[in-house]
Amino acid sequence: MVNAAIVGVGHTKFGRATDKQLQELAWEAIKEALQDAGITQRDVQFVAVGNTGRWSSDPLPAVVISEYSDLCPAGSIRVEAACASGSAAVRAAYQTVASGQADIALAVGVEKMSESTNLQVVEMIGRAGNFFWEFEQFGLTFPGYYAMYATAYLHRYGAKEEDLAAIAVKNHYYADLNPHAHFHKRITIDDVMKSRYVAWPLKLFDCSPQTDGAAAVVIASEKIARKLTDTPVWIRTQAVATGTSNLSKRSNFLSLDSAVKAAEEAYKRAGVERDKAYKYFDVAEVHDCFTIAEILAYEDLGFVERGQGYALAREGETYKGGRIPVNLDGGLKAKGHPIGATGVSMAAELTKQLRQQNPPERQADIKRGWAIAHNIGGTGHYAYITIYTLDKPPTG
Amino acid sequence: MAQSREQIEQMVNQWLKYVEELMKNEGLPIVPEEKTGDPLWVDVREMRLKYLIPVKRIKKFFDGLREGKIYATRCPVKGIYYFPPQADCPACMDENLEWVEVKGEGEILTFTKINVKPLSFIHYPDYIVAIARMSEGFNILCWLSTDKPDEVKPGMKVRLVVKRREPEGFFSYYLEPA
């Protein structure tokens, strides 16, 4: 294996991009990433595109993007891991470089959700689980799947809907400081509590919005990375796990087994002690498609003991300066969640955090130089855990 | 927000008619986006999706529903239950699974009430989806029908019944308070 690092990042504004087509949006992120890395299209040997699609018109997004961005004839692949498609794109690009098959690869994440109506998108995301046994007859929605985790969690630990709301309040606070975020509006617990139920006990303000957006990262081999930048952000390791398609096949609804498994594997490879995990990382990006999901993430990543995650945000422990700052970009909840872009957005955000390029109010204190991304596809159907570090991985 | 399928279809048809008129008059199917005014090309093509899903190897399950019975499959070697029922046992690499009738006694593990429904479910009143642990040890996910929705909580005893789903009239399975 060759060491691989992120050497360039690009990120569009997240929101409703009714003024841009998919490839125009992707190009905006790609252009910025190439310029940030100081390279041209001719240096890119492989392109991985994370895109879930269906709500947008083009069924072959990778080829459309490559042509528009002048990336042909570099090899490409479009990958799908539901809401973790972006991390799957990072994986494909990273593995291509790590295996020595390319010196420079590009990971692109893009989603154009506003090409379909809100109701159509609700329908299409609801089908992303087990279509025949859980959607066709019983009409689950994406909030509905996570709501079942919320019900079980609140009941088991005596947490309240206000505790879920505290996550939304934190993530809206940071989104307000992030020009790329979908929402720029600070909210209160009361605002969340007054919003209408979408899938009880989850309310509108517990949910991430339907968002358009793109992000891109340039990944280079150690030899090239050293030439391009003084601060390569190394992909220390990435671990992947899956969960059952049918939610009914799961033994508990208090944690996502796939996330636990992927974190365990990543921690083992990187030498992180699970019960002290928060001490290893200066900052984390976790998959808060719904407020309950961020609480599960705290516990699944070992940032806190089981049943105590719901108090972390309320007590300020996941704000900047707390035990471990989480989602200082506003998270999926308020930065927005353009499905296939999210994992690449996490990679871009953590690169900027480790390079200390964010405005001070949302820049984590970088002491150890380690960051972690937790990107979940579907309802724990896929889990991608990626550890990024400023220090070079020990083995090359 | 429109409440019924008819209302939505009416709104969509009205809008399509507007686009058609516009296309005839202006020569292009381009409309301003509602909030931003950004010009949007309205897809001239339309695709209707209705999947054809093979159920040959689990047909017994659907025959059972018509008789008011709910079946799971079980591995005769290892005793593993499969619900939803499947025809293959990946544990044994075999397809010798036996059909067993579910006893129908269970306990709620978790549930939700769907308030914002998918377009294809918009004609139903808000529905409760629950997952129950059955006495055999496997879980079943389906709608929970009850007159007292406020009393539903994890741990509640439930039973499994077969009913027709109205207004379509197809047989389905439901949980009910025991």
XYZ file of C-alpha atoms in Angstrom:
574
model
C 0.000 0.000 0.000
C 1.095 3.538 -0.894
C 0.255 6.359 1.506
C -2.404 8.706 0.135
C -3.393 12.221 1.138
C -5.933 14.877 0.308
C -4.113 17.738 -1.417
C -6.994 19.804 -2.752
C -10.616 20.481 -1.831
C -13.597 22.151 -3.470
C -17.115 22.761 -2.184
C -20.163 24.499 -3.595
C -22.790 26.355 -1.658
C -25.338 23.807 -0.425
C -28.999 24.708 -0.942
C -31.517 24.739 -3.764
C -29.419 25.113 -6.895
C -32.261 25.760 -9.336
C -29.786 27.724 -11.466
C -27.399 24.834 -12.169
C -27.416 21.406 -13.780
C -25.700 18.452 -12.101
C -22.510 18.723 -14.151
C -22.333 22.503 -13.691
C -22.586 22.053 -9.938
C -19.979 19.271 -9.932
C -17.602 21.341 -12.078
C -17.767 24.214 -9.600
C -16.417 21.902 -6.865
C -13.958 20.141 -9.208
C -12.498 23.428 -10.487
C -11.917 24.644 -6.942
C -10.322 21.338 -5.899
C -7.951 21.280 -8.909
C -6.938 24.900 -8.267
C -6.494 24.234 -4.551
C -4.177 21.315 -5.397
C -2.384 23.319 -8.092
C -2.972 20.711 -10.790
C -4.899 20.441 -14.071
C -7.288 17.857 -15.476
C -4.356 16.234 -17.303
C -2.832 15.246 -13.948
C -5.982 13.374 -12.847
C -5.742 9.662 -13.648
C -8.972 8.422 -12.087
C -12.329 9.926 -11.123
C -14.860 8.475 -8.657
C -18.320 10.027 -8.504
C -20.657 9.561 -5.542
C -24.233 10.162 -6.667
C -27.446 8.433 -5.687
C -29.622 10.013 -8.337
C -33.096 9.091 -9.548
C -34.462 12.503 -8.516
C -32.154 14.032 -11.112
C -32.430 13.385 -14.825
C -29.030 11.972 -15.806
C -28.639 8.238 -15.110
C -24.898 8.232 -15.935
C -23.616 11.166 -13.888
C -19.938 10.183 -13.978
C -19.628 10.397 -17.762
C -21.635 13.603 -17.967
C -19.401 15.196 -15.339
C -16.164 13.952 -16.943
C -17.074 15.388 -20.333
C -18.232 18.726 -18.943
C -15.133 19.069 -16.748
C -12.676 17.950 -19.469
C -11.607 14.931 -17.440
C -11.905 12.385 -20.290
C -10.236 9.984 -20.985
C -9.257 9.355 -17.317
C -10.968 6.235 -15.986
C -14.050 6.742 -13.871
C -16.637 4.997 -11.760
C -19.948 6.038 -10.275
C -20.487 4.557 -6.822
C -23.574 4.161 -4.684
C -23.702 3.626 -0.944
C -26.921 5.576 -0.336
C -26.169 8.585 1.900
C -22.566 7.353 2.213
C -22.011 7.447 -1.558
C -19.585 10.342 -1.058
C -17.419 8.298 1.289
C -17.613 5.423 -1.184
C -16.240 7.805 -3.835
C -13.442 8.813 -1.465
C -12.809 5.088 -0.956
C -12.632 4.323 -4.674
C -10.230 7.223 -5.299
C -8.172 6.444 -2.182
C -7.883 2.739 -3.001
C -6.856 3.506 -6.565
C -4.000 5.671 -5.302
C -3.113 3.413 -2.359
C -2.864 0.397 -4.659
C -0.403 2.253 -6.880
C -2.679 2.316 -9.913
C -2.809 6.110 -10.025
C -0.744 8.935 -8.562
C -3.627 11.380 -8.529
C -7.334 10.574 -8.262
C -10.377 12.765 -7.828
C -13.363 12.008 -5.611
C -16.509 13.950 -6.486
C -19.806 13.914 -4.632
C -22.839 15.576 -6.155
C -26.610 15.520 -5.820
C -29.331 17.475 -7.552
C -32.466 16.778 -5.535
C -34.478 19.814 -6.597
C -35.062 18.350 -10.081
C -37.963 16.420 -8.523
C -40.720 17.664 -6.240
C -40.402 17.297 -2.448
C -43.120 14.636 -2.378
C -41.422 12.593 -5.077
C -38.158 12.753 -3.136
C -39.936 11.602 0.052
C -41.214 8.649 -1.979
C -37.824 7.792 -3.474
C -35.877 8.004 -0.197
C -38.553 5.962 1.569
C -37.862 3.176 -0.908
C -34.191 3.120 0.155
C -34.236 0.337 2.695
C -36.033 -2.852 1.794
C -38.413 -1.889 -0.958
C -40.683 -4.923 -1.022
C -41.126 -5.722 2.665
C -40.857 -2.331 4.322
C -41.868 0.250 1.727
C -44.295 -1.323 -0.750
C -46.779 -2.375 1.911
C -45.953 -0.211 4.901
C -44.904 3.120 3.422
C -41.899 3.882 5.556
C -40.169 7.180 4.980
C -36.554 8.017 5.691
C -37.524 9.995 8.829
C -39.734 7.004 9.716
C -36.815 4.556 9.788
C -34.787 6.793 12.094
C -37.879 7.654 14.142
C -38.005 4.011 15.183
C -34.492 4.383 16.589
C -35.571 7.600 18.319
C -38.610 5.940 19.916
C -36.517 3.059 21.238
C -33.752 5.378 22.469
C -36.014 7.874 24.237
C -37.959 5.051 25.867
C -34.889 3.122 27.028
C -32.882 6.022 28.469
C -35.613 8.455 29.485
C -34.299 11.112 27.107
C -36.710 13.773 25.891
C -37.601 15.280 22.524
C -35.890 18.459 23.811
C -32.629 16.497 23.965
C -32.967 15.696 20.270
C -33.696 19.372 19.649
C -30.387 20.370 21.273
C -28.566 18.733 18.342
C -30.525 20.810 15.838
C -29.803 23.981 17.811
C -26.037 23.270 17.798
C -25.895 22.430 14.104
C -27.941 25.463 13.058
C -25.589 27.605 15.150
C -22.558 26.389 13.199
C -24.318 26.419 9.833
C -24.976 30.099 10.423
C -21.192 30.571 10.490
C -20.642 28.533 7.320
C -21.255 30.372 4.023
C -21.612 27.018 2.222
C -24.500 25.883 4.446
C -28.100 25.495 3.297
C -29.546 27.278 6.345
C -28.340 30.499 7.900
C -30.745 30.790 10.761
C -30.048 30.151 14.427
C -32.874 28.349 16.162
C -33.972 27.583 19.712
C -35.197 24.398 21.408
C -38.624 26.008 21.315
C -38.475 26.431 17.520
C -37.761 22.729 17.137
C -40.481 21.724 19.602
C -43.051 23.852 17.777
C -42.291 22.360 14.349
C -44.755 19.756 13.076
C -44.277 16.019 13.351
C -42.893 14.332 10.265
C -42.535 10.837 11.720
C -43.269 10.811 15.416
C -41.229 11.538 17.557
C -39.201 13.347 14.879
C -40.311 16.812 13.866
C -39.470 18.885 10.810
C -36.557 20.578 12.614
C -35.106 17.176 13.603
C -34.595 16.426 9.906
C -31.961 17.339 7.355
C -33.398 19.119 4.307
C -33.492 18.129 0.633
C -30.400 19.837 -0.724
C -28.407 20.309 -3.916
C -24.637 20.522 -3.746
C -21.266 19.171 -4.732
C -17.854 18.644 -3.167
C -14.576 17.335 -4.553
C -11.221 16.251 -3.136
C -7.949 15.519 -4.906
C -6.154 12.475 -3.485
C -2.466 11.988 -4.266
C 0.217 9.404 -3.531
C 2.877 10.290 -0.954
C 5.479 11.066 -3.618
C 3.205 13.541 -5.434
C 1.522 14.924 -2.309
C 4.871 16.124 -0.931
C 5.480 18.094 -4.128
C 2.027 19.683 -4.156
C 1.625 20.827 -0.565
C 3.280 21.299 2.812
C 0.136 20.152 4.607
C -1.160 16.968 3.040
C -4.074 15.515 4.992
C -3.425 11.798 5.138
C -6.131 9.199 4.916
C -4.958 7.176 7.891
C -7.506 4.459 7.399
C -11.040 3.851 6.266
C -13.276 1.037 7.492
C -16.601 -0.035 6.054
C -19.426 -2.215 7.367
C -23.039 -2.951 6.509
C -26.351 -3.525 8.267
C -29.413 -5.544 7.240
C -31.692 -4.183 4.565
C -34.839 -4.970 6.581
C -34.892 -3.000 9.820
C -36.937 -5.849 11.280
C -33.854 -8.092 11.055
C -32.018 -6.012 13.667
C -31.717 -7.014 17.292
C -31.774 -3.546 18.823
C -32.693 0.020 17.948
C -30.310 1.796 20.318
C -27.246 1.821 18.083
C -26.271 1.216 14.470
C -24.346 -2.065 14.501
C -22.686 -1.229 11.168
C -21.255 2.004 12.601
C -20.011 0.200 15.718
C -18.349 -2.448 13.584
C -16.730 0.021 11.166
C -15.477 2.193 14.066
C -14.041 -0.859 15.824
C -12.143 -1.824 12.680
C -10.884 1.725 12.013
C -9.818 2.173 15.651
C -7.968 -1.149 15.631
C -6.020 -0.186 12.516
C -5.223 3.321 13.752
C -4.471 2.316 17.360
C -7.373 4.249 18.912
C -8.751 3.085 22.272
C -12.530 3.053 21.884
C -13.417 4.144 25.415
C -11.089 7.147 25.127
C -11.772 7.769 21.441
C -12.649 11.444 21.883
C -9.130 12.122 23.162
C -7.619 11.059 19.852
C -9.518 13.504 17.657
C -9.538 17.297 17.520
C -12.788 17.369 15.563
C -15.417 15.025 14.144
C -17.926 15.023 11.315
C -20.835 12.676 12.035
C -23.869 11.674 10.040
C -26.732 13.707 11.518
C -29.378 13.160 8.840
C -31.721 13.303 11.858
C -30.971 14.594 15.348
C -31.230 11.090 16.834
C -28.544 9.939 14.365
C -25.972 12.334 15.840
C -26.699 11.036 19.348
C -26.305 7.433 18.164
C -23.037 8.476 16.466
C -21.608 9.861 19.735
C -22.231 6.496 21.368
C -21.330 4.279 18.402
C -17.971 6.074 18.072
C -17.277 5.693 21.799
C -17.212 9.451 22.496
C -19.454 8.779 25.499
C -20.940 5.782 27.299
C -24.152 4.154 26.078
C -27.271 6.028 27.095
C -25.427 9.285 27.795
C -25.068 10.697 24.295
C -28.234 12.752 24.510
C -26.731 15.064 27.132
C -23.515 15.924 25.232
C -24.792 18.695 22.962
C -27.041 20.152 25.662
C -24.007 20.420 27.957
C -21.899 22.034 25.235
C -19.493 19.087 25.029
C -19.775 18.799 21.247
C -19.369 22.525 20.613
C -15.965 24.060 19.868
C -13.931 23.909 23.068
C -15.906 20.953 24.444
C -14.923 17.294 24.890
C -15.052 16.793 21.110
C -16.366 19.360 18.628
C -18.816 17.730 16.212
C -20.131 19.084 12.908
C -18.635 22.578 13.115
C -19.872 23.097 9.546
C -23.535 22.698 10.535
C -23.798 18.990 9.810
C -26.265 17.351 7.464
C -28.991 18.862 9.591
C -28.267 22.504 8.725
C -25.418 22.544 6.203
C -27.703 20.304 4.157
C -27.492 16.731 2.909
C -27.070 16.451 -0.868
C -26.953 12.646 -0.528
C -23.948 11.721 -2.701
C -22.027 14.882 -1.828
C -22.127 14.472 1.938
C -19.160 12.092 2.408
C -16.920 14.195 0.161
C -18.114 17.327 1.963
C -17.026 15.705 5.245
C -13.582 14.999 3.746
C -13.290 18.584 2.473
C -14.425 20.047 5.811
C -12.030 17.934 7.889
C -9.159 18.814 5.526
C -9.893 22.497 6.089
C -10.205 21.934 9.838
C -6.832 20.171 10.000
C -5.254 22.891 7.815
C -6.870 25.451 10.173
C -8.466 27.343 7.294
C -11.910 27.919 8.815
C -13.050 31.177 10.402
C -12.051 31.205 14.111
C -15.628 30.847 15.444
C -15.955 27.423 13.851
C -12.315 26.344 13.689
C -11.528 23.505 16.112
C -8.309 23.749 18.136
C -5.923 21.463 16.272
C -3.592 19.879 18.815
C -3.119 16.252 17.872
C -3.907 16.701 14.188
C -6.446 13.878 13.927
C -10.040 14.025 12.695
C -12.760 11.441 12.093
C -15.645 11.200 9.628
C -18.688 9.003 10.304
C -20.834 8.685 7.180
C -23.884 6.400 7.203
C -25.769 5.161 4.148
C -29.491 4.578 4.577
C -30.457 3.670 8.129
C -27.152 2.046 9.054
C -27.268 0.051 5.845
C -23.743 1.198 5.062
C -21.222 2.687 7.508
C -18.018 4.399 6.406
C -15.560 5.567 9.067
C -12.550 7.534 7.843
C -9.653 8.831 9.936
C -7.688 11.806 8.601
C -4.347 12.853 10.116
C -1.685 15.526 9.692
C 1.038 13.030 10.590
C 1.929 10.481 7.955
C 0.714 6.920 8.507
C 3.522 4.768 9.909
C 3.508 2.148 7.162
C 3.903 3.037 3.544
C -50.054 21.317 1.238
C -52.590 19.257 -0.674
C -54.070 16.434 1.356
C -55.467 13.935 -1.101
C -54.141 12.155 -4.150
C -56.960 13.653 -6.215
C -56.011 17.178 -5.154
C -52.384 16.556 -6.038
C -53.244 15.019 -9.395
C -55.504 17.979 -10.134
C -52.718 20.423 -9.260
C -50.199 18.525 -11.398
C -52.583 18.353 -14.353
C -53.323 22.051 -14.139
C -49.643 22.810 -14.071
C -48.903 20.503 -17.019
C -51.619 22.211 -18.988
C -50.004 25.556 -18.231
C -46.643 24.221 -19.464
C -48.294 22.844 -22.614
C -49.888 26.223 -23.381
C -46.612 27.977 -22.698
C -44.746 25.593 -25.005
C -47.221 26.292 -27.791
C -47.088 30.046 -27.315
C -43.403 30.560 -26.571
C -41.998 27.585 -28.448
C -40.095 26.321 -25.408
C -41.097 24.373 -22.249
C -39.246 26.780 -19.976
C -40.914 28.081 -16.806
C -39.676 30.339 -14.003
C -38.935 28.519 -10.734
C -41.514 29.405 -8.099
C -39.204 31.039 -5.540
C -36.104 32.129 -7.449
C -37.501 32.793 -10.920
C -34.653 30.667 -12.328
C -35.601 29.325 -15.779
C -36.345 25.575 -15.671
C -36.796 23.280 -18.687
C -39.803 21.076 -17.943
C -39.026 17.505 -19.062
C -41.157 16.854 -22.159
C -40.842 13.078 -21.600
C -42.559 11.319 -18.759
C -41.730 7.945 -17.261
C -44.199 5.806 -15.394
C -42.688 3.173 -13.114
C -44.517 0.112 -11.876
C -42.257 -2.813 -11.017
C -43.078 -6.459 -11.743
C -41.702 -8.400 -8.783
C -41.377 -12.224 -8.927
C -42.893 -14.011 -5.911
C -42.885 -17.557 -7.248
C -40.528 -18.965 -4.622
C -42.415 -17.410 -1.696
C -45.909 -17.826 -3.132
C -46.944 -19.939 -0.128
C -46.714 -16.797 2.006
C -49.297 -15.005 -0.125
C -51.530 -18.072 -0.391
C -51.377 -18.184 3.426
C -52.515 -14.566 3.733
C -55.619 -15.380 1.730
C -56.407 -18.127 4.275
C -55.775 -15.768 7.196
C -52.412 -17.377 8.006
C -48.959 -15.834 8.256
C -45.987 -18.000 7.410
C -42.266 -17.734 8.032
C -39.658 -20.104 6.637
C -37.366 -22.136 8.873
C -34.158 -24.050 8.313
C -34.815 -27.675 9.303
C -31.129 -28.209 10.090
C -30.232 -25.144 12.146
C -33.681 -23.991 13.213
C -33.110 -20.455 11.885
C -36.352 -18.561 11.182
C -36.625 -16.293 8.165
C -39.070 -13.420 8.228
C -39.672 -11.894 5.757
C -39.820 -15.441 4.393
C -37.123 -16.420 1.917
C -36.571 -19.502 -0.193
C -32.830 -19.930 0.286
C -30.910 -20.754 3.456
C -27.537 -19.014 3.102
C -26.414 -20.620 6.384
C -26.718 -24.156 4.902
C -26.173 -23.194 1.257
C -29.416 -25.064 0.670
C -32.987 -24.372 -0.384
C -34.712 -26.921 1.820
C -36.503 -24.403 4.041
C -39.830 -25.439 5.585
C -42.902 -23.226 5.873
C -44.124 -22.692 9.441
C -47.139 -20.733 10.580
C -46.257 -17.793 12.814
C -47.864 -18.089 16.277
C -48.624 -14.403 16.204
C -47.775 -13.361 19.751
C -45.302 -10.576 20.204
C -44.083 -7.490 22.014
C -43.448 -4.031 20.538
C -39.752 -3.189 20.206
C -40.275 0.213 18.632
C -42.651 2.180 16.423
C -43.322 5.467 14.668
C -46.286 7.281 13.236
C -45.852 8.474 9.658
C -47.212 12.000 9.394
C -45.532 13.127 6.178
C -46.298 10.294 3.779
C -44.791 9.212 0.475
C -46.830 10.316 -2.517
C -48.067 6.762 -3.138
C -49.336 6.521 0.478
C -50.896 9.940 0.732
C -54.462 8.591 0.538
C -54.153 6.750 3.881
C -54.740 8.409 7.254
C -51.488 8.771 9.294
C -50.348 5.232 10.078
C -48.309 3.605 12.845
C -45.471 1.331 11.736
C -44.180 -0.964 14.473
C -41.538 -3.642 14.872
C -42.479 -6.493 17.214
C -40.358 -9.306 18.618
C -42.427 -12.462 18.077
C -42.462 -15.344 20.575
C -40.430 -17.478 18.135
C -37.596 -14.946 18.431
C -37.720 -13.094 15.094
C -39.140 -9.638 14.416
C -41.971 -8.481 12.198
C -42.433 -4.963 10.843
C -45.894 -3.836 9.733
C -48.706 -1.412 10.493
C -50.177 -1.410 13.978
C -53.912 -0.863 14.091
C -55.385 0.395 17.339
C -58.205 2.582 18.646
C -55.874 3.938 21.316
C -52.729 5.198 19.560
C -51.657 7.126 22.667
C -51.231 3.897 24.596
C -48.758 2.331 22.175
C -45.269 1.960 23.651
C -42.271 -0.360 23.531
C -42.960 -3.502 25.562
C -46.674 -3.552 24.710
C -48.076 -7.041 23.976
C -49.401 -7.437 20.454
C -50.829 -10.071 18.160
C -50.500 -10.515 14.442
C -53.620 -10.610 12.258
C -54.448 -10.732 8.558
C -56.694 -8.017 7.152
C -57.383 -6.523 3.799
C -55.698 -3.211 3.134
C -58.357 -0.776 2.076
C -59.133 0.923 -0.212
C -57.035 -1.369 -2.492
C -58.344 -4.555 -0.937
C -55.165 -6.684 -0.906
C -54.406 -9.025 2.003
C -51.773 -7.779 4.430
C -50.717 -8.416 8.015
C -51.150 -6.080 10.946
C -50.202 -5.904 14.609
C -52.952 -5.226 17.140
C -52.898 -4.747 20.907
C -53.163 -8.266 22.443
